[in-house]
Short mmCIF file of C-alpha atoms in Angstrom, two decimals:
data_model
loop_
_atom_site.label_atom_id
_atom_site.label_comp_id
_atom_site.label_asym_id
_atom_site.label_seq_id
_atom_site.Cartn_x
_atom_site.Cartn_y
_atom_site.Cartn_z
CA MET A 177 -17.81 1.57 -15.17
CA GLU A 178 -14.37 0.59 -16.43
CA ILE A 179 -11.77 -0.26 -13.80
CA ILE A 180 -8.30 1.23 -14.34
CA PRO A 181 -5.99 -1.81 -14.36
CA THR A 182 -2.73 -2.32 -12.54
CA PRO A 183 0.38 -2.65 -14.75
CA LYS A 184 0.86 -6.06 -16.30
CA THR A 185 3.77 -8.35 -15.54
CA ALA A 186 5.59 -10.30 -18.21
CA LEU A 187 3.68 -13.14 -19.82
CA GLY A 188 4.58 -16.72 -18.97
CA ARG A 189 3.73 -19.23 -16.29
CA PRO A 190 1.34 -18.03 -13.56
CA LYS A 191 3.27 -16.17 -10.87
CA ASP A 192 3.34 -17.27 -7.24
CA PRO A 193 1.17 -14.70 -5.37
CA GLN A 194 3.09 -15.24 -2.12
CA LYS A 195 6.44 -14.54 -3.79
CA THR A 196 4.96 -11.54 -5.58
CA THR A 197 3.92 -10.10 -2.22
CA LEU A 198 7.34 -10.80 -0.69
CA ILE A 199 9.06 -9.08 -3.61
CA LEU A 200 6.78 -6.03 -3.56
CA ASP A 201 7.19 -5.66 0.21
CA ALA A 202 10.97 -5.97 -0.04
CA ALA A 203 11.18 -3.52 -2.94
CA GLY A 204 8.96 -1.01 -1.18
CA GLN A 205 11.13 -1.15 1.94
CA LEU A 206 14.35 -0.70 -0.02
CA PHE A 207 13.03 2.15 -2.16
CA LEU A 208 12.12 3.98 1.06
CA GLU A 209 15.40 3.14 2.82
CA LYS A 210 17.86 3.70 -0.03
CA GLY A 211 15.92 5.55 -2.72
CA PHE A 212 15.17 4.34 -6.22
CA GLY A 213 18.60 4.96 -7.72
CA ALA A 214 20.54 3.15 -4.99
CA THR A 215 18.27 0.10 -4.90
CA SER A 216 19.44 -2.86 -6.98
CA MET A 217 17.46 -5.85 -8.15
CA GLU A 218 20.02 -8.04 -6.39
CA ALA A 219 19.28 -6.31 -3.09
CA VAL A 220 15.54 -6.76 -3.64
CA ALA A 221 15.97 -10.47 -4.32
CA GLN A 222 18.11 -10.86 -1.20
CA ARG A 223 15.64 -8.96 1.00
CA ALA A 224 12.70 -10.95 -0.39
CA GLY A 225 14.51 -14.27 0.01
CA VAL A 226 14.16 -15.24 -3.65
CA SER A 227 16.60 -15.83 -6.48
CA LYS A 228 17.28 -13.16 -9.10
CA GLN A 229 15.81 -15.55 -11.66
CA THR A 230 12.57 -15.67 -9.68
CA LEU A 231 12.58 -11.90 -9.30
CA TYR A 232 12.97 -11.34 -13.04
CA SER A 233 10.32 -13.95 -13.80
CA HIS A 234 7.86 -11.80 -11.82
CA PHE A 235 9.04 -8.33 -12.89
CA GLY A 236 10.87 -7.26 -16.01
CA GLY A 237 13.25 -4.87 -14.28
CA LYS A 238 13.54 -2.18 -11.63
CA ASP A 239 11.23 0.24 -13.47
CA ASP A 240 8.55 -2.43 -13.74
CA LEU A 241 8.99 -3.28 -10.07
CA PHE A 242 8.69 0.35 -8.99
CA LYS A 243 5.49 0.78 -11.01
CA HIS A 244 3.96 -2.23 -9.28
CA VAL A 245 5.00 -0.98 -5.83
CA VAL A 246 3.23 2.33 -6.46
CA ALA A 247 0.18 0.67 -8.04
CA ASN A 248 -0.01 -1.79 -5.15
CA LYS A 249 -0.30 1.07 -2.65
CA VAL A 250 -3.13 2.66 -4.66
CA ASP A 251 -4.86 -0.71 -4.92
CA HIS A 252 -4.54 -1.19 -1.15
CA TYR A 253 -7.01 1.69 -0.75
CA ASP A 254 -9.22 0.40 -3.62
CA LEU A 255 -8.98 3.76 -5.38
CA ALA A 256 -8.46 2.46 -8.90
CA ALA A 257 -11.17 -0.16 -8.24
CA PHE A 258 -13.61 2.49 -7.06
CA GLY A 259 -16.12 1.40 -9.72
CA ARG A 260 -16.86 -1.85 -7.90
CA THR A 261 -18.53 -0.10 -4.95
CA LEU A 262 -20.55 2.62 -6.67
CA THR A 263 -24.04 3.55 -5.55
CA TRP A 264 -24.41 6.22 -8.28
CA ASP A 265 -25.54 8.61 -5.57
CA LEU A 266 -23.18 11.48 -6.40
CA GLN A 267 -22.70 12.81 -2.89
CA GLN A 268 -22.32 9.36 -1.33
CA ASP A 269 -19.86 8.13 -3.97
CA LEU A 270 -17.70 11.26 -3.78
CA HIS A 271 -17.63 11.06 0.00
CA ALA A 272 -16.47 7.43 -0.15
CA LEU A 273 -13.80 8.19 -2.76
CA GLY A 274 -12.72 11.30 -0.87
CA LYS A 275 -12.06 9.37 2.33
CA LEU A 276 -10.07 6.73 0.47
CA PHE A 277 -8.02 9.33 -1.39
CA LEU A 278 -7.22 11.39 1.70
CA SER A 279 -6.33 8.25 3.66
CA LEU A 280 -3.85 7.36 0.90
CA LEU A 281 -2.37 10.87 0.91
CA LEU A 282 -1.75 10.65 4.65
CA ASP A 283 -0.43 7.08 4.58
CA ALA A 284 3.09 7.19 6.05
CA GLU A 285 4.61 4.95 3.36
CA ALA A 286 2.90 6.85 0.54
CA VAL A 287 4.18 10.16 1.92
CA ALA A 288 7.70 8.74 2.28
CA MET A 289 7.64 7.42 -1.29
CA MET A 290 6.58 10.82 -2.59
CA ARG A 291 9.54 12.36 -0.76
CA VAL A 292 11.83 9.85 -2.49
CA VAL A 293 10.37 10.76 -5.88
CA ILE A 294 10.70 14.50 -5.26
CA SER A 295 14.30 14.15 -4.06
CA GLU A 296 15.42 12.08 -7.08
CA ALA A 297 13.26 13.50 -9.86
CA HIS A 298 15.69 16.26 -10.86
CA GLN A 299 18.37 13.64 -11.61
CA ASN A 300 15.99 10.97 -12.89
CA PRO A 301 12.75 12.45 -14.31
CA ARG A 302 11.62 8.93 -15.23
CA ILE A 303 10.90 8.10 -11.59
CA ALA A 304 8.44 11.00 -11.39
CA GLU A 305 6.80 9.93 -14.66
CA MET A 306 6.37 6.35 -13.41
CA PHE A 307 5.06 7.47 -10.03
CA TYR A 308 2.55 9.84 -11.59
CA ALA A 309 1.37 7.29 -14.15
CA MET A 310 0.82 4.50 -11.62
CA GLY A 311 -0.54 6.72 -8.83
CA PRO A 312 -2.22 10.09 -9.43
CA SER A 313 -2.97 9.50 -13.11
CA ARG A 314 -4.85 6.24 -12.45
CA ILE A 315 -6.95 7.92 -9.75
CA ILE A 316 -7.75 10.88 -12.00
CA GLU A 317 -8.71 8.55 -14.87
CA THR A 318 -11.01 6.59 -12.57
CA LEU A 319 -12.73 9.77 -11.41
CA ASP A 320 -12.92 11.12 -14.98
CA THR A 321 -14.71 7.94 -16.05
CA TYR A 322 -17.11 8.24 -13.12
CA PHE A 323 -17.97 11.86 -13.91
CA GLN A 324 -18.49 11.07 -17.59
CA GLU A 325 -20.93 8.31 -16.68
CA GLN A 326 -22.77 10.58 -14.23
CA GLN A 327 -23.04 13.19 -16.97
CA ARG A 328 -24.41 10.54 -19.34
CA ARG A 329 -27.00 9.72 -16.68
CA GLN A 330 -27.75 13.47 -16.48
CA ALA A 331 -26.89 13.52 -12.78
CA LEU A 332 -24.51 16.44 -13.28
CA HIS A 333 -23.34 18.84 -15.98
CA LEU A 334 -19.63 19.46 -16.53
CA GLU A 335 -19.83 22.14 -19.23
CA GLY A 336 -17.56 25.04 -18.32
CA VAL A 337 -15.90 23.19 -15.43
CA TYR A 338 -12.15 22.86 -16.02
CA GLN A 339 -10.68 19.47 -15.02
CA PRO A 340 -13.36 18.53 -12.46
CA SER A 341 -11.48 15.45 -11.24
CA VAL A 342 -8.33 17.45 -10.50
CA LEU A 343 -10.42 20.18 -8.88
CA PHE A 344 -12.07 17.71 -6.50
CA LEU A 345 -8.85 15.92 -5.58
CA ASN A 346 -7.03 19.20 -4.92
CA LEU A 347 -9.86 20.34 -2.65
CA LEU A 348 -9.40 17.17 -0.62
CA LYS A 349 -5.66 17.70 -0.11
CA GLY A 350 -6.17 20.73 2.08
CA GLU A 351 -3.25 21.56 4.38
CA TRP A 352 -2.78 18.08 5.82
CA HIS A 353 -0.99 16.69 2.78
CA MET A 354 1.56 19.52 2.73
CA GLN A 355 2.11 19.13 6.47
CA ALA A 356 2.69 15.40 6.03
CA LEU A 357 5.20 15.95 3.20
CA MET A 358 7.11 18.40 5.39
CA GLY A 359 7.27 15.89 8.23
CA LEU A 360 4.89 17.80 10.49
CA SER A 361 2.79 14.64 11.02
CA PRO A 362 -0.72 16.09 11.31
CA VAL A 363 -2.97 14.26 13.76
CA VAL A 364 -6.19 13.58 11.87
CA SER A 365 -8.99 11.74 13.63
CA GLU A 366 -11.68 9.78 11.81
CA SER A 367 -14.24 12.47 12.64
CA MET A 368 -11.93 15.23 11.34
CA LEU A 369 -11.38 13.26 8.14
CA ASP A 370 -15.11 12.76 7.72
CA GLN A 371 -15.92 16.43 8.33
CA HIS A 372 -13.24 17.59 5.90
CA VAL A 373 -14.41 15.26 3.13
CA THR A 374 -18.05 16.26 3.67
CA ALA A 375 -17.14 19.95 3.35
CA CYS A 376 -15.07 19.31 0.20
CA VAL A 377 -17.89 17.35 -1.45
CA GLN A 378 -20.36 20.14 -0.68
CA GLN A 379 -18.01 22.82 -2.05
CA PHE A 380 -17.31 20.80 -5.17
CA LEU A 381 -20.98 20.13 -5.89
CA SER A 382 -21.80 23.80 -5.36
CA VAL A 383 -19.28 24.65 -8.11
CA LEU A 384 -20.81 22.09 -10.48
CA ARG A 385 -24.33 23.30 -9.81
CA GLY A 386 -23.41 26.96 -10.11
#
C-alpha cells in the first residue's frame, strides 16, 4: 500500500536532522503562541537558536515551514504511514487507525493549532488550505487507498457508499473533538477510547455490509 509522503524540503545538501527538529519545535511553539500571521521567520530562527540562513536552507519560507509543522504532528501518530503496520484484517486495521486518529484529534497541540487556523482563516484562507492538505487530506487519502485495496481483495464492497473514509473518520470524532475545540477538555481514558473506537468500527462495517 502506498504511503502518503510528507512535504518535501528544498533540494540541496542533506539537512541536519537535529536542526530540523529544533526548527519545527520552535515554529510550532510560535504558531501556537502568536498565530501564523504574527510569526516571523526571524523569530523562528531566534527561538530555534539557528541563523536565518540555516532556517531557509531547511525550509523555503513560512508556508513551507507551517506545512511541515502540521505534517510532523500527523507523522507523530503514524497516521500517514498507516500502511506499514497493516494486518489486512479489516476490523483490526480500522480499530488501530481509529485509535491513532482519535488520539491525534484530542492531542492538546493539535487542538490548539486547529483553533489558530479557524481564527485566522477568514483573513488568510491559505492557512486553512495548507492545514487541510497536510493534515486531514493526507489521512483521508491514506484511508481511501486502504479501502480501495481491501475492495480489490474482495474484503469489502464500497458500491453505493458515499465517501467511506470521511464517513468513518466523522464517526470517530463523536462529541469529544467538539468539546476539545471549545476548551471543555474532555477526560478520555484508554478504556473509553477503546470502547468508542470499537463501537465506531462496528457501526461503520454494518453500513458497508448493509
